[in-house]
PDB file of C-alpha atoms in Angstrom:
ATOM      1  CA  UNK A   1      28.020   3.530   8.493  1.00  0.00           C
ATOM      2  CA  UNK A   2      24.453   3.570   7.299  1.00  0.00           C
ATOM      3  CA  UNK A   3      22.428   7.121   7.931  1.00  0.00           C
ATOM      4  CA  UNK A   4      19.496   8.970   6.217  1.00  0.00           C
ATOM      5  CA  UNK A   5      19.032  12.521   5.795  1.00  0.00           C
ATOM      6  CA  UNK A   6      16.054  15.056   5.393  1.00  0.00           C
ATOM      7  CA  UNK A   7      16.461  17.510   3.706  1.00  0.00           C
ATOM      8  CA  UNK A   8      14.519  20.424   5.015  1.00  0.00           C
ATOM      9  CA  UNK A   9      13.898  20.624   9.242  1.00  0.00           C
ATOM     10  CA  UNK A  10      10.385  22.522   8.271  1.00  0.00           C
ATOM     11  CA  UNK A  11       8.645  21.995   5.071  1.00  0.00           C
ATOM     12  CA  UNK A  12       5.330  24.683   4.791  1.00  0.00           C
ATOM     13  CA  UNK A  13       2.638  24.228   2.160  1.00  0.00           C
ATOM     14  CA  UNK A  14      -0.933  25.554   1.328  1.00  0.00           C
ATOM     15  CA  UNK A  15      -3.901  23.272   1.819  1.00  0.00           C
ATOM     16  CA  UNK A  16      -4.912  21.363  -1.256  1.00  0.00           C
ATOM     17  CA  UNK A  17      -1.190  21.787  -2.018  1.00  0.00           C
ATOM     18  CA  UNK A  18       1.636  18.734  -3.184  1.00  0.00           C
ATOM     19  CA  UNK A  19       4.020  17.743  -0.063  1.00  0.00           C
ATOM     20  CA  UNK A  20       6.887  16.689  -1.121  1.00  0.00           C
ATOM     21  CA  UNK A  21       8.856  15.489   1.537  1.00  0.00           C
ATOM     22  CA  UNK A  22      12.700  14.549   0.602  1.00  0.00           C
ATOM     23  CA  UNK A  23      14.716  11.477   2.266  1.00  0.00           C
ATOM     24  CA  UNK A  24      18.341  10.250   1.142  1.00  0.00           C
ATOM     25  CA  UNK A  25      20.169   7.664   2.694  1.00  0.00           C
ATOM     26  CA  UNK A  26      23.562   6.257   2.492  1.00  0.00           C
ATOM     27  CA  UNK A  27      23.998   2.251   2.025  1.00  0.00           C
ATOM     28  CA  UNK A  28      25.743  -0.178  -0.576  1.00  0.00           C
ATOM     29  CA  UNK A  29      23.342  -2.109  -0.640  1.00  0.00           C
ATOM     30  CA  UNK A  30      19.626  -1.351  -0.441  1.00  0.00           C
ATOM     31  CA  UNK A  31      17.910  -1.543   2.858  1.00  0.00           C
ATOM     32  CA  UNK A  32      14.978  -1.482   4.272  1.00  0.00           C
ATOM     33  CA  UNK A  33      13.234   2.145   4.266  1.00  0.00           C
ATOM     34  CA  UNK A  34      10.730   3.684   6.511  1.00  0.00           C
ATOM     35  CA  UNK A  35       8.627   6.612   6.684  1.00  0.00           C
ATOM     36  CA  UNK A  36       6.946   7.371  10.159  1.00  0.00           C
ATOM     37  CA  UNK A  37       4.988  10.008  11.267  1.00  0.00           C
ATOM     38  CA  UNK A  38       4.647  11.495  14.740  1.00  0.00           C
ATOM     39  CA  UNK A  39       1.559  14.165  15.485  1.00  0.00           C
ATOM     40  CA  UNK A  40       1.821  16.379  18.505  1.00  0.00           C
ATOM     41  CA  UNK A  41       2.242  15.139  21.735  1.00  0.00           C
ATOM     42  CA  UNK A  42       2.078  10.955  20.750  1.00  0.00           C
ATOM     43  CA  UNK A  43       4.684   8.123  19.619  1.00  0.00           C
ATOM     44  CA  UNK A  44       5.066   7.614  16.024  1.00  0.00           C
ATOM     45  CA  UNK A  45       3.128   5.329  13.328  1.00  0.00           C
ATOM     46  CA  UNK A  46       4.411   3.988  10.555  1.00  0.00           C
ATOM     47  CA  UNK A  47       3.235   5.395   6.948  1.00  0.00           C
ATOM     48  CA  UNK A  48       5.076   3.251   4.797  1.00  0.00           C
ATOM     49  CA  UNK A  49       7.434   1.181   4.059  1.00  0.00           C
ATOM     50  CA  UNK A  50      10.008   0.228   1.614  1.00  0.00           C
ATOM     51  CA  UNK A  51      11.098  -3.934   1.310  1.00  0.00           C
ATOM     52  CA  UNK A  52      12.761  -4.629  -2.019  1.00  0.00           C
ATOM     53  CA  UNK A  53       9.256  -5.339  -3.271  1.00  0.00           C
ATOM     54  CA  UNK A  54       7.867  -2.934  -5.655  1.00  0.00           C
ATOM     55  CA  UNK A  55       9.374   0.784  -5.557  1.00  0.00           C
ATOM     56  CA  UNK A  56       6.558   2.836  -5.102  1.00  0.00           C
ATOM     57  CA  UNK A  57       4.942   2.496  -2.105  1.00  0.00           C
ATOM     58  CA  UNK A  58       1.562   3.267  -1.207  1.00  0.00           C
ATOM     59  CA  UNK A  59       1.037   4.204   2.570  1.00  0.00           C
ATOM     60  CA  UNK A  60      -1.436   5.433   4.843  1.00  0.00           C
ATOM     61  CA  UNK A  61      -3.674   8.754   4.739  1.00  0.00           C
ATOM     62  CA  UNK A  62      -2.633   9.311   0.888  1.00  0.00           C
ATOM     63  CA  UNK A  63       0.860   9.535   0.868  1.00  0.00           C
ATOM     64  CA  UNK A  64       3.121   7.391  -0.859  1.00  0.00           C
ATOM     65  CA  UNK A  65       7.011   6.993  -1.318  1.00  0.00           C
ATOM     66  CA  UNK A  66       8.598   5.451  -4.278  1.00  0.00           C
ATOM     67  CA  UNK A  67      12.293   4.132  -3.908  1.00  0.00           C
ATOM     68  CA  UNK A  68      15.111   4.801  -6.456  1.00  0.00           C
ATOM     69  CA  UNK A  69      18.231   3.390  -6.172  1.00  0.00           C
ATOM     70  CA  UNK A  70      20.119   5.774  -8.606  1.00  0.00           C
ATOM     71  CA  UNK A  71      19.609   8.450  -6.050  1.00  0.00           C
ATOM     72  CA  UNK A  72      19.859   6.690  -2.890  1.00  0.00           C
ATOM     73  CA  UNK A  73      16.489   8.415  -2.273  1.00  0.00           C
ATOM     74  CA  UNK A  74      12.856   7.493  -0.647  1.00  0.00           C
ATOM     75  CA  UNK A  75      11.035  10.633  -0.885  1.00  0.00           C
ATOM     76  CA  UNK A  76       7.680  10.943   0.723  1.00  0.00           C
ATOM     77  CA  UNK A  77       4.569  12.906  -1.311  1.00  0.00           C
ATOM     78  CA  UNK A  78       1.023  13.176  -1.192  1.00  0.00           C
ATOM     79  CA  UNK A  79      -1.087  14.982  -3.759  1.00  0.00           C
ATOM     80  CA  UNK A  80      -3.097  17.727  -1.879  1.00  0.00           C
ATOM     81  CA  UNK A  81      -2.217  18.291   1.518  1.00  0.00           C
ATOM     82  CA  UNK A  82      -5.175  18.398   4.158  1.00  0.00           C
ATOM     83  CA  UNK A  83      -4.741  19.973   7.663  1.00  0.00           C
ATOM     84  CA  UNK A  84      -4.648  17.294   9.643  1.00  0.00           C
ATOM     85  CA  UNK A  85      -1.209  16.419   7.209  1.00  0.00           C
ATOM     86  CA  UNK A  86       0.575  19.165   9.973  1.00  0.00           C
ATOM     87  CA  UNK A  87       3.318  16.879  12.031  1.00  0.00           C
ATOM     88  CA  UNK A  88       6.536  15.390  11.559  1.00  0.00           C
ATOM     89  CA  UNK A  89       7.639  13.057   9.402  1.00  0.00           C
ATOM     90  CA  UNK A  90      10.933  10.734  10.156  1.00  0.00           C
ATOM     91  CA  UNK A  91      12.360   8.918   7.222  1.00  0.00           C
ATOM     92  CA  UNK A  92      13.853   6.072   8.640  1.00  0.00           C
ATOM     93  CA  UNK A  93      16.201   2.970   7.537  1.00  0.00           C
ATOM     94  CA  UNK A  94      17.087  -0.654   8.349  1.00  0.00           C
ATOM     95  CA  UNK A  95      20.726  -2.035   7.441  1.00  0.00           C
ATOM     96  CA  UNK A  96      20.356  -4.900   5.081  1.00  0.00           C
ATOM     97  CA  UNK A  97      23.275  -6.288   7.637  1.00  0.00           C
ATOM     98  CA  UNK A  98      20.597  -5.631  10.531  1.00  0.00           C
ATOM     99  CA  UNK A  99      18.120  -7.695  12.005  1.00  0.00           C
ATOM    100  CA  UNK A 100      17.023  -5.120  14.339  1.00  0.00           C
ATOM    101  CA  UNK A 101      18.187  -1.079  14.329  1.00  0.00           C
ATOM    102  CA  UNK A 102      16.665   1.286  12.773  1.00  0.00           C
ATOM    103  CA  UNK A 103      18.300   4.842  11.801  1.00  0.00           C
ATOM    104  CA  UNK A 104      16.394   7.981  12.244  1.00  0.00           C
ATOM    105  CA  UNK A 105      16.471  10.739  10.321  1.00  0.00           C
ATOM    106  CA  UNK A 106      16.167  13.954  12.381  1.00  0.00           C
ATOM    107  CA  UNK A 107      12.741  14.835  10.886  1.00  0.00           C
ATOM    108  CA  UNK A 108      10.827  17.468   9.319  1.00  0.00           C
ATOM    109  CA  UNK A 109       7.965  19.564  10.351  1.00  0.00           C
ATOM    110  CA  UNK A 110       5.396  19.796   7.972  1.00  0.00           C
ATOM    111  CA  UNK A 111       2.955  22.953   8.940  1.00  0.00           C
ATOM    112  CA  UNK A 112      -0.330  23.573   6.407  1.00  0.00           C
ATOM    113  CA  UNK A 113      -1.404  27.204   5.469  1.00  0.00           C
ATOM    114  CA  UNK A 114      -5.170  27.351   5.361  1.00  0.00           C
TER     115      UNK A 114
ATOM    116  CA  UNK B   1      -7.020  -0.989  25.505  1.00  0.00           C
ATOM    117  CA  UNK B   2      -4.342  -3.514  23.913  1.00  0.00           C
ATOM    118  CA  UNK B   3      -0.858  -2.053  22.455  1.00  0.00           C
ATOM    119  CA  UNK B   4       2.017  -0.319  24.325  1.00  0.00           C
ATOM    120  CA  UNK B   5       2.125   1.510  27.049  1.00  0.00           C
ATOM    121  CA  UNK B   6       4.797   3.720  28.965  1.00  0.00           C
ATOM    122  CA  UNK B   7       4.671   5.188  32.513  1.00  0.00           C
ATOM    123  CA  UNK B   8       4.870   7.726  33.983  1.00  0.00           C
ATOM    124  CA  UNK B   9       4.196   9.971  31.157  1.00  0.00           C
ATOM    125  CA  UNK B  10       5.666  12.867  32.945  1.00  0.00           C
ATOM    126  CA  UNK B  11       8.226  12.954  34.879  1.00  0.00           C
ATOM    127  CA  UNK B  12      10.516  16.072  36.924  1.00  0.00           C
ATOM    128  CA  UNK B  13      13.673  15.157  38.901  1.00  0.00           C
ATOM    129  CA  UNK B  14      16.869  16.444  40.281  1.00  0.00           C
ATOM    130  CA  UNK B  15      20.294  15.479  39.549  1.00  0.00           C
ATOM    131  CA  UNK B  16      21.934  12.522  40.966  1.00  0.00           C
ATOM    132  CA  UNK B  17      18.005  10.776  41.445  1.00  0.00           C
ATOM    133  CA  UNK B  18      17.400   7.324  39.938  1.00  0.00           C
ATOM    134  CA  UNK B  19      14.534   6.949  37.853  1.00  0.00           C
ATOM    135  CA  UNK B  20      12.894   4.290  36.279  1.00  0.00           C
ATOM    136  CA  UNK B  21      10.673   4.770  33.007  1.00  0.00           C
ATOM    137  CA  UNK B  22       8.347   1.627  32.661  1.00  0.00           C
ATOM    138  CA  UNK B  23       7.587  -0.003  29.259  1.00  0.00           C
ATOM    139  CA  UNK B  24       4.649  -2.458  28.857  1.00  0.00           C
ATOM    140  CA  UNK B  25       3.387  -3.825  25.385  1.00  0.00           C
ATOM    141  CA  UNK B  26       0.478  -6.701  24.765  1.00  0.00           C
ATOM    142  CA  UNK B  27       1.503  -8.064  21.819  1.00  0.00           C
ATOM    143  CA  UNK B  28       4.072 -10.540  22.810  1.00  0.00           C
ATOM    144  CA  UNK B  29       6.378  -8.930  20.608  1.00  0.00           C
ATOM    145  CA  UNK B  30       9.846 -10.488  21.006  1.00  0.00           C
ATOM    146  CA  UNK B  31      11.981  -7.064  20.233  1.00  0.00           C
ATOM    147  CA  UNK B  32      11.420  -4.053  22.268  1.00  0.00           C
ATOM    148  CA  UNK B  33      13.986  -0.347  21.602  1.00  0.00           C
ATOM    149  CA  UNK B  34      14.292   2.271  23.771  1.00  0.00           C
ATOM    150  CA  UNK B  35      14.715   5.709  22.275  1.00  0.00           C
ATOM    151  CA  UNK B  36      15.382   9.314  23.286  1.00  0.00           C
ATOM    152  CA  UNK B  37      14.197  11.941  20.711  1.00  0.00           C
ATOM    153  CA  UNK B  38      16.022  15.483  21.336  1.00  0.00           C
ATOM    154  CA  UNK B  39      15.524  18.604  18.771  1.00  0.00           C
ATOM    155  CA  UNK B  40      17.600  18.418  15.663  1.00  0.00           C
ATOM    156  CA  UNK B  41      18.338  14.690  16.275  1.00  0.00           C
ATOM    157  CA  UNK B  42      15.593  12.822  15.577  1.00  0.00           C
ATOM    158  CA  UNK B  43      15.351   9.471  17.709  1.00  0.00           C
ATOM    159  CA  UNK B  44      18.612   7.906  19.064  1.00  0.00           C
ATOM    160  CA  UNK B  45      19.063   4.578  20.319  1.00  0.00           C
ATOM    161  CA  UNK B  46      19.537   3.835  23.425  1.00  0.00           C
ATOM    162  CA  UNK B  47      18.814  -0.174  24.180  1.00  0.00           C
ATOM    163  CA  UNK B  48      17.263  -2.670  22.544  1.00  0.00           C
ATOM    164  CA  UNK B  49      16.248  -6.254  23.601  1.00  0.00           C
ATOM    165  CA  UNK B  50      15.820  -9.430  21.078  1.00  0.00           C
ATOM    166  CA  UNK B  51      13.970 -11.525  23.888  1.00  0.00           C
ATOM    167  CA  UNK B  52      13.699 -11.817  27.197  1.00  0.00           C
ATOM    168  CA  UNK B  53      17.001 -11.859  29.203  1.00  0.00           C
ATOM    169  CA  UNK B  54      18.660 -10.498  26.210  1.00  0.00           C
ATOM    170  CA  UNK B  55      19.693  -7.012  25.668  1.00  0.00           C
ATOM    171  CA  UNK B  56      22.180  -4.810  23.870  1.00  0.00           C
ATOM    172  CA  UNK B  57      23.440  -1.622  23.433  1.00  0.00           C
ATOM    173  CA  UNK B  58      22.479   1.032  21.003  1.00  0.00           C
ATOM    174  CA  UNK B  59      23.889   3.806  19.933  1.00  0.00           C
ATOM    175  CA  UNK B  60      23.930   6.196  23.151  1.00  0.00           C
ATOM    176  CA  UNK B  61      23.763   3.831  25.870  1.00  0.00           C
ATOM    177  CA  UNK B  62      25.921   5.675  28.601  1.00  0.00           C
ATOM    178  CA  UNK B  63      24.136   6.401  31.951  1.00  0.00           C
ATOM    179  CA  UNK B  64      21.480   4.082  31.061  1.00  0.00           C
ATOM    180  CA  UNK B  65      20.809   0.559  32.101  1.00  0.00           C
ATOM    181  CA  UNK B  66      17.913  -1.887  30.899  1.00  0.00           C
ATOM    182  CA  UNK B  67      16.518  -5.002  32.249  1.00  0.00           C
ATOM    183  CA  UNK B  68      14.023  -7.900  30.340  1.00  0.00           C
ATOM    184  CA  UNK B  69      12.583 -10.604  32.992  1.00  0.00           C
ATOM    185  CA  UNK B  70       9.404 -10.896  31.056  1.00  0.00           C
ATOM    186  CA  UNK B  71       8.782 -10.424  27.659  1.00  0.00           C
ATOM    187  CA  UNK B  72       5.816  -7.712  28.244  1.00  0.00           C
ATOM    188  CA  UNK B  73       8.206  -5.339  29.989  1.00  0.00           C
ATOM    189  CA  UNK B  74      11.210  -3.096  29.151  1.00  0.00           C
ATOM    190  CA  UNK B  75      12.251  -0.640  32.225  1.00  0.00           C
ATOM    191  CA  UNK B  76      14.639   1.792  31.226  1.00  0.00           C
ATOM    192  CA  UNK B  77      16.732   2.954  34.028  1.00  0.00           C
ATOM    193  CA  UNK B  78      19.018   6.672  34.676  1.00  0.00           C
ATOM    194  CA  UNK B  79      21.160   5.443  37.377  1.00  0.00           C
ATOM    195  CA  UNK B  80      22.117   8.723  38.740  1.00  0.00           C
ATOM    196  CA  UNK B  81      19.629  11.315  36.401  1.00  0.00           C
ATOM    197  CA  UNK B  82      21.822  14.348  34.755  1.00  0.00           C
ATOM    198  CA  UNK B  83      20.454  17.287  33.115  1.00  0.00           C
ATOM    199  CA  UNK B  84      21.775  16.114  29.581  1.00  0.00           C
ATOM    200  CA  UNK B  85      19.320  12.748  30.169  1.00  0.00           C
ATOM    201  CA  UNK B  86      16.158  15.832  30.119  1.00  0.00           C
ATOM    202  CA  UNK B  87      14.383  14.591  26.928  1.00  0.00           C
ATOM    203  CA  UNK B  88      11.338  12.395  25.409  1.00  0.00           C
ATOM    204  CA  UNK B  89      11.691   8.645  25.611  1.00  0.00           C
ATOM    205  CA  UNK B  90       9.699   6.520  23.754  1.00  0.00           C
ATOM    206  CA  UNK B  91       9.502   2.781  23.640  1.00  0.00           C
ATOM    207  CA  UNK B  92       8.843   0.424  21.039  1.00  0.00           C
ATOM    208  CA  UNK B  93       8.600  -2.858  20.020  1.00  0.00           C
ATOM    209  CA  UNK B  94       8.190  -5.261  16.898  1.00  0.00           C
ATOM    210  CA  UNK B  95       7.436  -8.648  15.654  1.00  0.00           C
ATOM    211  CA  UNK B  96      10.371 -11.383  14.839  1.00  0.00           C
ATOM    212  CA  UNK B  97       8.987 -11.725  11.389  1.00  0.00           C
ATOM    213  CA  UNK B  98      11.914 -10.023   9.265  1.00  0.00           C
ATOM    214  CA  UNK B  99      14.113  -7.330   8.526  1.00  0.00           C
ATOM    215  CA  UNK B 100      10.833  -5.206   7.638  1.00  0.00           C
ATOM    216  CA  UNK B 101       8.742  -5.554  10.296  1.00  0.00           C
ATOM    217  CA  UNK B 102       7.130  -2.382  11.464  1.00  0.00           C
ATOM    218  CA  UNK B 103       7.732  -1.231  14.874  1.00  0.00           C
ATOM    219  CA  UNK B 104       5.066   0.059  17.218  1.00  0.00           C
ATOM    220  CA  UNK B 105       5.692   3.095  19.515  1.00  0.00           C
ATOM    221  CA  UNK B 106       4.575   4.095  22.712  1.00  0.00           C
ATOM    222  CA  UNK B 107       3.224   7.277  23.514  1.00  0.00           C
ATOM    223  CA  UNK B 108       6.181   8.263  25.024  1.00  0.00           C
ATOM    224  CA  UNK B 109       7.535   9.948  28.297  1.00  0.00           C
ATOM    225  CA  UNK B 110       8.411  13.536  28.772  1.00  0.00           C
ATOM    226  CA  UNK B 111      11.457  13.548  31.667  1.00  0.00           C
ATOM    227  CA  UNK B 112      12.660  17.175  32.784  1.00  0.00           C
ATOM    228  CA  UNK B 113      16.002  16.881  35.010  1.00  0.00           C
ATOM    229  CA  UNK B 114      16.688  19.822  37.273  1.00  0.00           C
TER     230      UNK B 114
END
């Protein structure tokens, strides 16, 4: 069965500082990968995605992803982290076998020291 | 406003209650999802619909049924309401356009069973 994983429930970093954000998934054959991000108290967005087109993705509000198949991995980073960065972040994936589900991750908090 | 919208956003009941959780989105979107998101689990889920009339399971569908008569709504249903069913359900839905289409989540509603 497909399935991602996040490593890291609560990732903490200084303002200003890289976020590195880690995502691995499981599949034979390379799906469709997702990074969405849900701030306090609302439904989640999508940041970026991943669609067999080029491997490093470029997203929303600086952060970008780049896919590598020799590690089954999607990781999520942005440069310098800004407050407004504090949320959680879902790493998320798409069977190549499915025209519709999408597998969660379970998340990770991501809290910014001032 | 256009988008998706859920209703109500809170909601407290007892054990044994029905309860409906309403799902409404503008878009014309032919697949809606219905999700519960519980700590340490990220989003599970629970239905999903491809059109109107059609519907299917996802991966925790017990004690939960779903109905599509128009392609705007999605009402998720707790037949008889249990204190395990106490979590955040959020709604979604997505364009037909591929197996990387984005999808678009409601803000979400926050159901307490007593």
């Amino acid at each position: 069965a497909q399935s991602v994983t996040q490593l890291g429930s609560h990732v903490s970093v200084s303002e200003g500082a890289l976020v590195l954000l880690r995502c691995n998934y499981s599949s034979s054959v390379p799906p469709y990968l997702f990074w969405y991000v849900q701030y306090p108290n609302q439904g989640l967005q999508l940041l970026l995605k991943y669609t067999s087109a080029a491997t490093l993705v470029k997203g929303i509000n600086g952060f970008e992803a780049e896919f590598k198949k020799s590690e089954t991995s999607f990781h999520l980073t942005k440069p310098s982290a800004h407050m407004s960065d504090a949320a959680e972040y879902f790493c998320a994936v798409r069977p190549y076998s499915s025209a519709s589900k999408i597998i969660f991750g379970s998340g990770t908090r991501l809290s910014i020291r001032p | 406003d256009a988008g998706i919208t859920q209703s109500p956003r809170y909601k407290i009941t007892e054990t044994g209650r029905q309860v409906t959780l309403m799902c409404h989105q503008t878009w014309s979107h032919s697949y809606m999802f219905w999700y519960r998101q519980d700590l340490g689990h990220g989003l599970r889920l629970i239905y999903y619909s491809a059109a109107a009339d059609i519907t299917d399971k996802g991966e925790v569908p017990d004690g939960y049924v779903v109905s599509r008569s128009k392609t705007e709504n999605f009402p998720l249903t707790l037949e008889s309401a249990t204190r395990s069913q106490t979590s955040v359900y959020f709604c979604a839905s997505s364009e037909d356009s591929g197996r990387g289409e984005t999808q678009y989540f409601g803000p979400g509603t926050r159901l307490l069973v007593l």
